[in-house]
């Protein structure tokens, strides 16, 4: 069936009004709506008895053990609040090792003896649920016939309402564990890691003489990049529907070369979608701060403010869900894949990580004179030490088949982990290593040469967009996280490795103080030793260059280019010891994750390969041969009519050669798809990496060449030109 390209483009461009429904929305009252669909602190205080609220608040704020006797009262208040908002069901909302979220809905309704029904929700139902654990990845922790698992209420993350046109339900953030107590989710190790960093940071602060600080927590703000495309094209692309990315597709004449999309004016339809998305996020209590066009056509970014890491990770999952849900209201689809389109920028999400106390102190705030800020230098050095020692774990935390397309592609950080400190801090640490830090470089004022523009303060160092791990004022920005990934494990790693570094550095500091050294001299010595040990991880230049790759190799830094390379390091003796020492993951839990993630890599590539084979066989090859047939027919008719067909013959020769190329490549891919590479999941993963991916690339190469010459009305797929530029 012929494709009428202009018709599809017309529909895509004109079908939907700028605000989806066609009705003009009223002004958004952020202060009024913020958090109205979240059972947060204010709502708890209003609905709970004073003593019960106080007890629950101690658990949330101070990490005190939850008093189970309060559960029934909390459950009743939560149920009443939810029912007032139209909820008929509740679910324990959890994050299994699939990378997404899971939920099983149960009704509040309980039949009574009179033949009617009443809404009930008990403390027991609040605290514990029992989904089928055999239906989720366990990496060998559970046999497939062992089905019992538990969801356990996380009181530190607010319950929330999920609305639908036909009703709503109460979602309760929970952990997820097996019958024998192993963590089967992303949340449990995250909570454990937050306890680890709390313990070690408090210990360090005590050595600095702090009193009154009872809790230290990591905080995170996550920038989410994504694409919005018209659903007319999405549903006509089997590759996008099944894998989230285009497996074939030639580069359009125009991509991002003009640099005119980044921070450009947001199209009305997209802006309307963003506004509704933000409204829903505000109602959930998610503090969305920033929106803008990203670098690639049809690519955008949304970023919230910093929150407690556990809550931020929950909110990040909700942001992705909400983006995808709201986009459909506007006839669009939100693509979260790291590389949906070849030849244009992919998507990531920068994980901005810091440490803060319950008294409001940011432990990574350098102040105006970092050289004088001993506490900052100590904590910053701890992060440097942690990243240097555990480059492998940070690379593992961002490893996926999808993210392999981004890392190292001169649009995202390379797979080599390094730290950018900025000119000011790098100079301070160089001074410390050489002896003592006596000054801090100042930025001065930015004079713009005209009296109508004010002189602005200039930072003491520039930023580095090529660095995978950069200090950016009062936080570290981990830039390698993939756009579709849960950020939980990345923060598990950051929390745990920082806890280890603080533990070891506190041991040394404690020993020096016990030997009679004063605090200033002792801290300076610890920081000096730490920087000297870890300085190879510091790099302020262009991370994209071949020269840096060569330099990194000379320094002994790891370059784990693929997910397969990275995952093989996860269960090293060093890493098992780390996670067990700080009670974050047992060896069995760690090995289970390695098994799951290797299998997910294999399955992802396998699905992509079979989809590529299907599209090449049933869509591309028939279209190409029909086009070739039309050219041959034209040549034959020209001969009969005595008309020259040299140009047509040349095109036909090219088409025939590309069809032959595709057939050979397709045959190789079919053969590789039949092979699995071995019995173990690791053998299968290596087969995908070494054999299947190269075969897929050959099919793509031939297909993309055919797209460039095949008649537009015969080509069966929306092109990049359509998808990226028709809005």
Short mmCIF file of N, CA and C in Angstrom, two decimals, residues 339-455:
data_model
loop_
_atom_site.label_atom_id
_atom_site.label_comp_id
_atom_site.label_asym_id
_atom_site.label_seq_id
_atom_site.Cartn_x
_atom_site.Cartn_y
_atom_site.Cartn_z
N UNK A 339 18.98 6.80 22.88
CA UNK A 339 19.39 7.13 21.51
C UNK A 339 18.28 6.73 20.53
N UNK A 340 17.17 7.47 20.52
CA UNK A 340 16.09 7.08 19.61
C UNK A 340 16.41 7.32 18.15
N UNK A 341 17.33 8.25 17.85
CA UNK A 341 17.62 8.61 16.47
C UNK A 341 19.12 8.66 16.24
N UNK A 342 19.59 7.92 15.27
CA UNK A 342 21.00 7.93 14.92
C UNK A 342 21.37 9.27 14.28
N UNK A 343 22.53 9.80 14.66
CA UNK A 343 23.03 11.01 14.03
C UNK A 343 22.63 12.31 14.68
N UNK A 344 21.75 12.25 15.71
CA UNK A 344 21.43 13.44 16.50
C UNK A 344 21.66 13.10 17.97
N UNK A 345 21.75 14.11 18.79
CA UNK A 345 22.03 13.90 20.20
C UNK A 345 21.04 12.94 20.85
N UNK A 346 21.58 12.08 21.70
CA UNK A 346 20.73 11.23 22.52
C UNK A 346 20.36 11.93 23.81
N UNK A 347 19.70 11.21 24.69
CA UNK A 347 19.17 11.79 25.93
C UNK A 347 19.79 11.12 27.15
N UNK A 348 20.09 11.92 28.14
CA UNK A 348 20.57 11.42 29.42
C UNK A 348 19.81 12.10 30.53
N UNK A 349 20.30 11.93 31.75
CA UNK A 349 19.79 12.74 32.84
C UNK A 349 20.92 12.93 33.86
N UNK A 350 21.26 14.17 34.06
CA UNK A 350 22.35 14.52 34.95
C UNK A 350 21.87 14.38 36.39
N UNK A 351 22.62 13.62 37.15
CA UNK A 351 22.30 13.31 38.55
C UNK A 351 23.13 14.22 39.45
N UNK A 352 22.52 15.30 39.94
CA UNK A 352 23.21 16.29 40.75
C UNK A 352 23.13 15.89 42.22
N UNK A 353 24.27 15.45 42.76
CA UNK A 353 24.32 14.80 44.07
C UNK A 353 25.08 15.67 45.08
N UNK A 354 24.53 15.77 46.28
CA UNK A 354 25.21 16.51 47.33
C UNK A 354 24.88 15.88 48.68
N UNK A 355 25.42 16.46 49.75
CA UNK A 355 25.19 16.00 51.11
C UNK A 355 24.74 17.17 51.97
N UNK A 356 23.68 16.96 52.76
CA UNK A 356 23.18 18.02 53.62
C UNK A 356 22.78 17.50 54.99
N UNK A 357 22.84 18.37 55.99
CA UNK A 357 22.48 18.00 57.35
C UNK A 357 21.05 18.44 57.67
N UNK A 358 20.51 17.90 58.75
CA UNK A 358 19.16 18.29 59.16
C UNK A 358 19.13 19.70 59.73
N UNK A 359 20.29 20.32 59.89
CA UNK A 359 20.36 21.71 60.33
C UNK A 359 20.50 22.69 59.17
N UNK A 360 20.48 22.17 57.93
CA UNK A 360 20.54 23.04 56.76
C UNK A 360 21.92 23.29 56.20
N UNK A 361 22.92 22.52 56.63
CA UNK A 361 24.29 22.71 56.18
C UNK A 361 24.57 21.85 54.95
N UNK A 362 25.02 22.47 53.85
CA UNK A 362 25.46 21.75 52.67
C UNK A 362 26.94 21.44 52.82
N UNK A 363 27.28 20.16 52.93
CA UNK A 363 28.65 19.76 53.21
C UNK A 363 29.57 19.91 52.01
N UNK A 364 29.00 20.18 50.83
CA UNK A 364 29.80 20.40 49.63
C UNK A 364 29.73 21.85 49.16
N UNK A 365 29.44 22.75 50.08
CA UNK A 365 29.44 24.18 49.79
C UNK A 365 30.82 24.74 50.12
N UNK A 366 31.60 25.19 49.11
CA UNK A 366 32.97 25.62 49.38
C UNK A 366 33.08 27.00 50.02
N UNK A 367 32.06 27.85 49.84
CA UNK A 367 32.15 29.21 50.33
C UNK A 367 33.01 30.06 49.40
N UNK A 368 33.25 31.31 49.80
CA UNK A 368 34.01 32.23 48.96
C UNK A 368 35.50 31.91 48.94
N UNK A 369 35.98 31.28 50.01
CA UNK A 369 37.41 30.96 50.12
C UNK A 369 37.59 29.48 50.46
N UNK A 370 37.49 28.62 49.48
CA UNK A 370 37.56 27.18 49.75
C UNK A 370 38.82 26.74 50.47
N UNK A 371 39.91 27.45 50.25
CA UNK A 371 41.17 27.03 50.88
C UNK A 371 41.11 27.11 52.40
N UNK A 372 40.20 27.93 52.92
CA UNK A 372 40.04 28.06 54.37
C UNK A 372 38.95 27.15 54.94
N UNK A 373 38.22 26.49 54.09
CA UNK A 373 37.06 25.70 54.51
C UNK A 373 37.49 24.24 54.69
N UNK A 374 38.02 23.91 55.86
CA UNK A 374 38.57 22.58 56.10
C UNK A 374 37.51 21.49 55.95
N UNK A 375 36.34 21.78 56.44
CA UNK A 375 35.27 20.78 56.39
C UNK A 375 34.91 20.45 54.95
N UNK A 376 34.74 21.48 54.12
CA UNK A 376 34.44 21.25 52.71
C UNK A 376 35.55 20.45 52.04
N UNK A 377 36.81 20.84 52.29
CA UNK A 377 37.93 20.16 51.65
C UNK A 377 37.96 18.68 52.03
N UNK A 378 37.62 18.38 53.29
CA UNK A 378 37.59 17.00 53.75
C UNK A 378 36.52 16.19 53.01
N UNK A 379 35.31 16.72 52.95
CA UNK A 379 34.23 15.99 52.29
C UNK A 379 34.43 15.92 50.78
N UNK A 380 34.95 16.98 50.19
CA UNK A 380 35.22 16.96 48.75
C UNK A 380 36.31 15.94 48.42
N UNK A 381 37.35 15.89 49.24
CA UNK A 381 38.42 14.91 49.04
C UNK A 381 37.89 13.49 49.17
N UNK A 382 36.93 13.30 50.06
CA UNK A 382 36.31 11.98 50.23
C UNK A 382 35.63 11.54 48.94
N UNK A 383 34.94 12.46 48.28
CA UNK A 383 34.29 12.13 47.01
C UNK A 383 35.32 11.80 45.95
N UNK A 384 36.40 12.58 45.89
CA UNK A 384 37.48 12.30 44.93
C UNK A 384 38.04 10.90 45.15
N UNK A 385 38.31 10.57 46.40
CA UNK A 385 38.84 9.25 46.75
C UNK A 385 37.85 8.15 46.34
N UNK A 386 36.57 8.38 46.61
CA UNK A 386 35.54 7.38 46.32
C UNK A 386 35.44 7.12 44.82
N UNK A 387 35.44 8.18 44.03
CA UNK A 387 35.30 8.03 42.58
C UNK A 387 36.54 7.36 41.99
N UNK A 388 37.72 7.74 42.48
CA UNK A 388 38.95 7.13 41.97
C UNK A 388 38.97 5.63 42.25
N UNK A 389 38.62 5.25 43.45
CA UNK A 389 38.68 3.85 43.82
C UNK A 389 37.60 3.02 43.14
N UNK A 390 36.46 3.63 42.85
CA UNK A 390 35.32 2.86 42.37
C UNK A 390 34.81 3.35 41.02
N UNK A 391 35.73 3.63 40.11
CA UNK A 391 35.35 4.00 38.76
C UNK A 391 34.47 2.93 38.14
N UNK A 392 34.80 1.68 38.41
CA UNK A 392 34.06 0.56 37.82
C UNK A 392 32.59 0.58 38.25
N UNK A 393 32.34 0.84 39.52
CA UNK A 393 30.96 0.82 40.00
C UNK A 393 30.14 1.96 39.42
N UNK A 394 30.75 3.13 39.28
CA UNK A 394 30.03 4.24 38.68
C UNK A 394 29.69 3.92 37.22
N UNK A 395 30.60 3.28 36.52
CA UNK A 395 30.31 2.88 35.14
C UNK A 395 29.22 1.81 35.10
N UNK A 396 29.25 0.87 36.02
CA UNK A 396 28.20 -0.15 36.09
C UNK A 396 26.84 0.49 36.33
N UNK A 397 26.80 1.52 37.16
CA UNK A 397 25.53 2.13 37.55
C UNK A 397 24.82 2.81 36.40
N UNK A 398 25.52 3.06 35.28
CA UNK A 398 24.89 3.69 34.12
C UNK A 398 24.92 2.75 32.91
N UNK A 399 25.19 1.47 33.16
CA UNK A 399 25.35 0.51 32.07
C UNK A 399 24.01 -0.02 31.59
N UNK A 400 23.78 0.06 30.30
CA UNK A 400 22.62 -0.55 29.66
C UNK A 400 22.88 -0.60 28.17
N UNK A 401 22.17 -1.46 27.49
CA UNK A 401 22.32 -1.54 26.04
C UNK A 401 21.99 -0.21 25.39
N UNK A 402 20.98 0.48 25.93
CA UNK A 402 20.58 1.77 25.36
C UNK A 402 21.64 2.84 25.59
N UNK A 403 22.20 2.88 26.80
CA UNK A 403 23.16 3.94 27.13
C UNK A 403 24.50 3.74 26.43
N UNK A 404 24.78 2.54 25.97
CA UNK A 404 26.01 2.30 25.21
C UNK A 404 26.05 3.15 23.94
N UNK A 405 24.89 3.51 23.41
CA UNK A 405 24.84 4.33 22.20
C UNK A 405 25.26 5.77 22.47
N UNK A 406 25.11 6.23 23.73
CA UNK A 406 25.43 7.62 24.10
C UNK A 406 26.87 7.78 24.54
N UNK A 407 27.28 6.96 25.49
CA UNK A 407 28.56 7.16 26.14
C UNK A 407 29.70 7.10 25.13
N UNK A 408 30.49 8.14 25.14
CA UNK A 408 31.62 8.18 24.24
C UNK A 408 31.31 8.64 22.84
N UNK A 409 30.09 9.13 22.60
CA UNK A 409 29.70 9.51 21.25
C UNK A 409 29.81 11.02 21.00
N UNK A 410 30.65 11.71 21.76
CA UNK A 410 30.85 13.16 21.63
C UNK A 410 29.56 13.95 21.79
N UNK A 411 28.64 13.42 22.52
CA UNK A 411 27.42 14.11 22.87
C UNK A 411 27.11 13.88 24.35
N UNK A 412 27.90 13.04 24.96
CA UNK A 412 27.75 12.62 26.35
C UNK A 412 29.13 12.26 26.85
N UNK A 413 29.28 12.12 28.15
CA UNK A 413 30.61 11.76 28.66
C UNK A 413 31.10 10.43 28.10
N UNK A 414 32.41 10.26 28.03
CA UNK A 414 32.95 8.96 27.63
C UNK A 414 32.74 7.93 28.73
N UNK A 415 33.03 6.69 28.41
CA UNK A 415 32.92 5.63 29.41
C UNK A 415 34.02 5.72 30.46
N UNK A 416 35.04 6.53 30.21
CA UNK A 416 36.10 6.75 31.20
C UNK A 416 35.58 7.70 32.27
N UNK A 417 35.63 7.27 33.51
CA UNK A 417 35.18 8.12 34.62
C UNK A 417 36.31 9.03 35.07
N UNK A 418 36.05 10.32 35.12
CA UNK A 418 37.00 11.29 35.65
C UNK A 418 36.22 12.40 36.35
N UNK A 419 36.94 13.23 37.10
CA UNK A 419 36.33 14.32 37.86
C UNK A 419 36.84 15.66 37.35
N UNK A 420 35.92 16.57 37.12
CA UNK A 420 36.26 17.96 36.83
C UNK A 420 35.94 18.80 38.06
N UNK A 421 36.96 19.50 38.58
CA UNK A 421 36.77 20.32 39.77
C UNK A 421 36.57 21.80 39.46
N UNK A 422 37.03 22.25 38.33
CA UNK A 422 37.04 23.66 38.03
C UNK A 422 38.37 24.28 38.43
N UNK A 423 38.68 25.41 37.82
CA UNK A 423 40.00 26.02 37.99
C UNK A 423 40.30 26.37 39.44
N UNK A 424 39.31 26.92 40.15
CA UNK A 424 39.54 27.35 41.52
C UNK A 424 39.87 26.17 42.43
N UNK A 425 39.02 25.14 42.44
CA UNK A 425 39.23 24.01 43.34
C UNK A 425 40.46 23.20 42.95
N UNK A 426 40.69 23.06 41.66
CA UNK A 426 41.87 22.31 41.23
C UNK A 426 43.14 22.99 41.75
N UNK A 427 43.14 24.31 41.69
CA UNK A 427 44.30 25.06 42.20
C UNK A 427 44.45 24.88 43.70
N UNK A 428 43.33 24.91 44.44
CA UNK A 428 43.38 24.74 45.90
C UNK A 428 43.96 23.37 46.25
N UNK A 429 43.48 22.33 45.61
CA UNK A 429 43.97 20.98 45.91
C UNK A 429 45.42 20.81 45.48
N UNK A 430 45.84 21.48 44.40
CA UNK A 430 47.26 21.45 44.01
C UNK A 430 48.12 22.10 45.09
N UNK A 431 47.63 23.21 45.64
CA UNK A 431 48.35 23.87 46.73
C UNK A 431 48.48 22.94 47.93
N UNK A 432 47.40 22.27 48.26
CA UNK A 432 47.41 21.36 49.42
C UNK A 432 48.41 20.24 49.21
N UNK A 433 48.42 19.68 48.02
CA UNK A 433 49.34 18.57 47.75
C UNK A 433 50.79 19.05 47.83
N UNK A 434 51.03 20.31 47.45
CA UNK A 434 52.39 20.84 47.45
C UNK A 434 52.84 21.32 48.82
N UNK A 435 51.92 21.50 49.72
CA UNK A 435 52.27 21.99 51.04
C UNK A 435 51.08 22.48 51.81
N UNK A 436 50.63 23.69 51.50
CA UNK A 436 49.48 24.27 52.19
C UNK A 436 48.76 25.21 51.25
N UNK A 437 47.44 25.25 51.38
CA UNK A 437 46.63 26.15 50.56
C UNK A 437 46.53 27.49 51.26
N UNK A 438 46.91 28.54 50.57
CA UNK A 438 46.94 29.87 51.18
C UNK A 438 46.00 30.86 50.52
N UNK A 439 45.45 30.50 49.38
CA UNK A 439 44.57 31.43 48.68
C UNK A 439 43.63 30.66 47.75
N UNK A 440 42.56 31.33 47.38
CA UNK A 440 41.62 30.78 46.41
C UNK A 440 41.44 31.77 45.27
N UNK A 441 41.55 31.31 44.04
CA UNK A 441 41.33 32.19 42.89
C UNK A 441 39.92 32.76 42.93
N UNK A 442 39.81 34.01 42.59
CA UNK A 442 38.51 34.68 42.56
C UNK A 442 38.11 34.98 41.13
N UNK A 443 36.84 34.96 40.89
CA UNK A 443 36.36 35.18 39.53
C UNK A 443 36.32 36.64 39.10
N UNK A 444 36.17 37.53 40.06
CA UNK A 444 36.05 38.94 39.73
C UNK A 444 34.70 39.25 39.12
N UNK A 445 34.68 40.35 38.36
CA UNK A 445 33.44 40.81 37.74
C UNK A 445 33.49 40.62 36.24
N UNK A 446 32.33 40.36 35.66
CA UNK A 446 32.20 40.19 34.22
C UNK A 446 31.77 41.53 33.62
N UNK A 447 32.71 42.26 33.08
CA UNK A 447 32.41 43.56 32.47
C UNK A 447 32.05 43.39 31.01
N UNK A 448 30.92 43.94 30.59
CA UNK A 448 30.42 43.72 29.24
C UNK A 448 30.55 44.95 28.34
N UNK A 449 31.20 45.98 28.83
CA UNK A 449 31.56 47.09 27.97
C UNK A 449 30.47 48.06 27.64
N UNK A 450 29.38 48.04 28.35
CA UNK A 450 28.31 49.01 28.13
C UNK A 450 27.70 49.36 29.48
N UNK A 451 27.44 50.66 29.70
CA UNK A 451 26.93 51.08 31.01
C UNK A 451 25.52 50.60 31.31
N UNK A 452 24.76 50.20 30.28
CA UNK A 452 23.38 49.79 30.54
C UNK A 452 23.31 48.36 31.09
N UNK A 453 24.41 47.61 30.99
CA UNK A 453 24.45 46.26 31.53
C UNK A 453 25.29 46.24 32.78
N UNK A 454 24.80 45.65 33.87
CA UNK A 454 25.56 45.66 35.12
C UNK A 454 26.78 44.76 35.07
N UNK A 455 27.77 45.10 35.88
CA UNK A 455 28.91 44.21 36.08
C UNK A 455 28.46 43.03 36.94
#
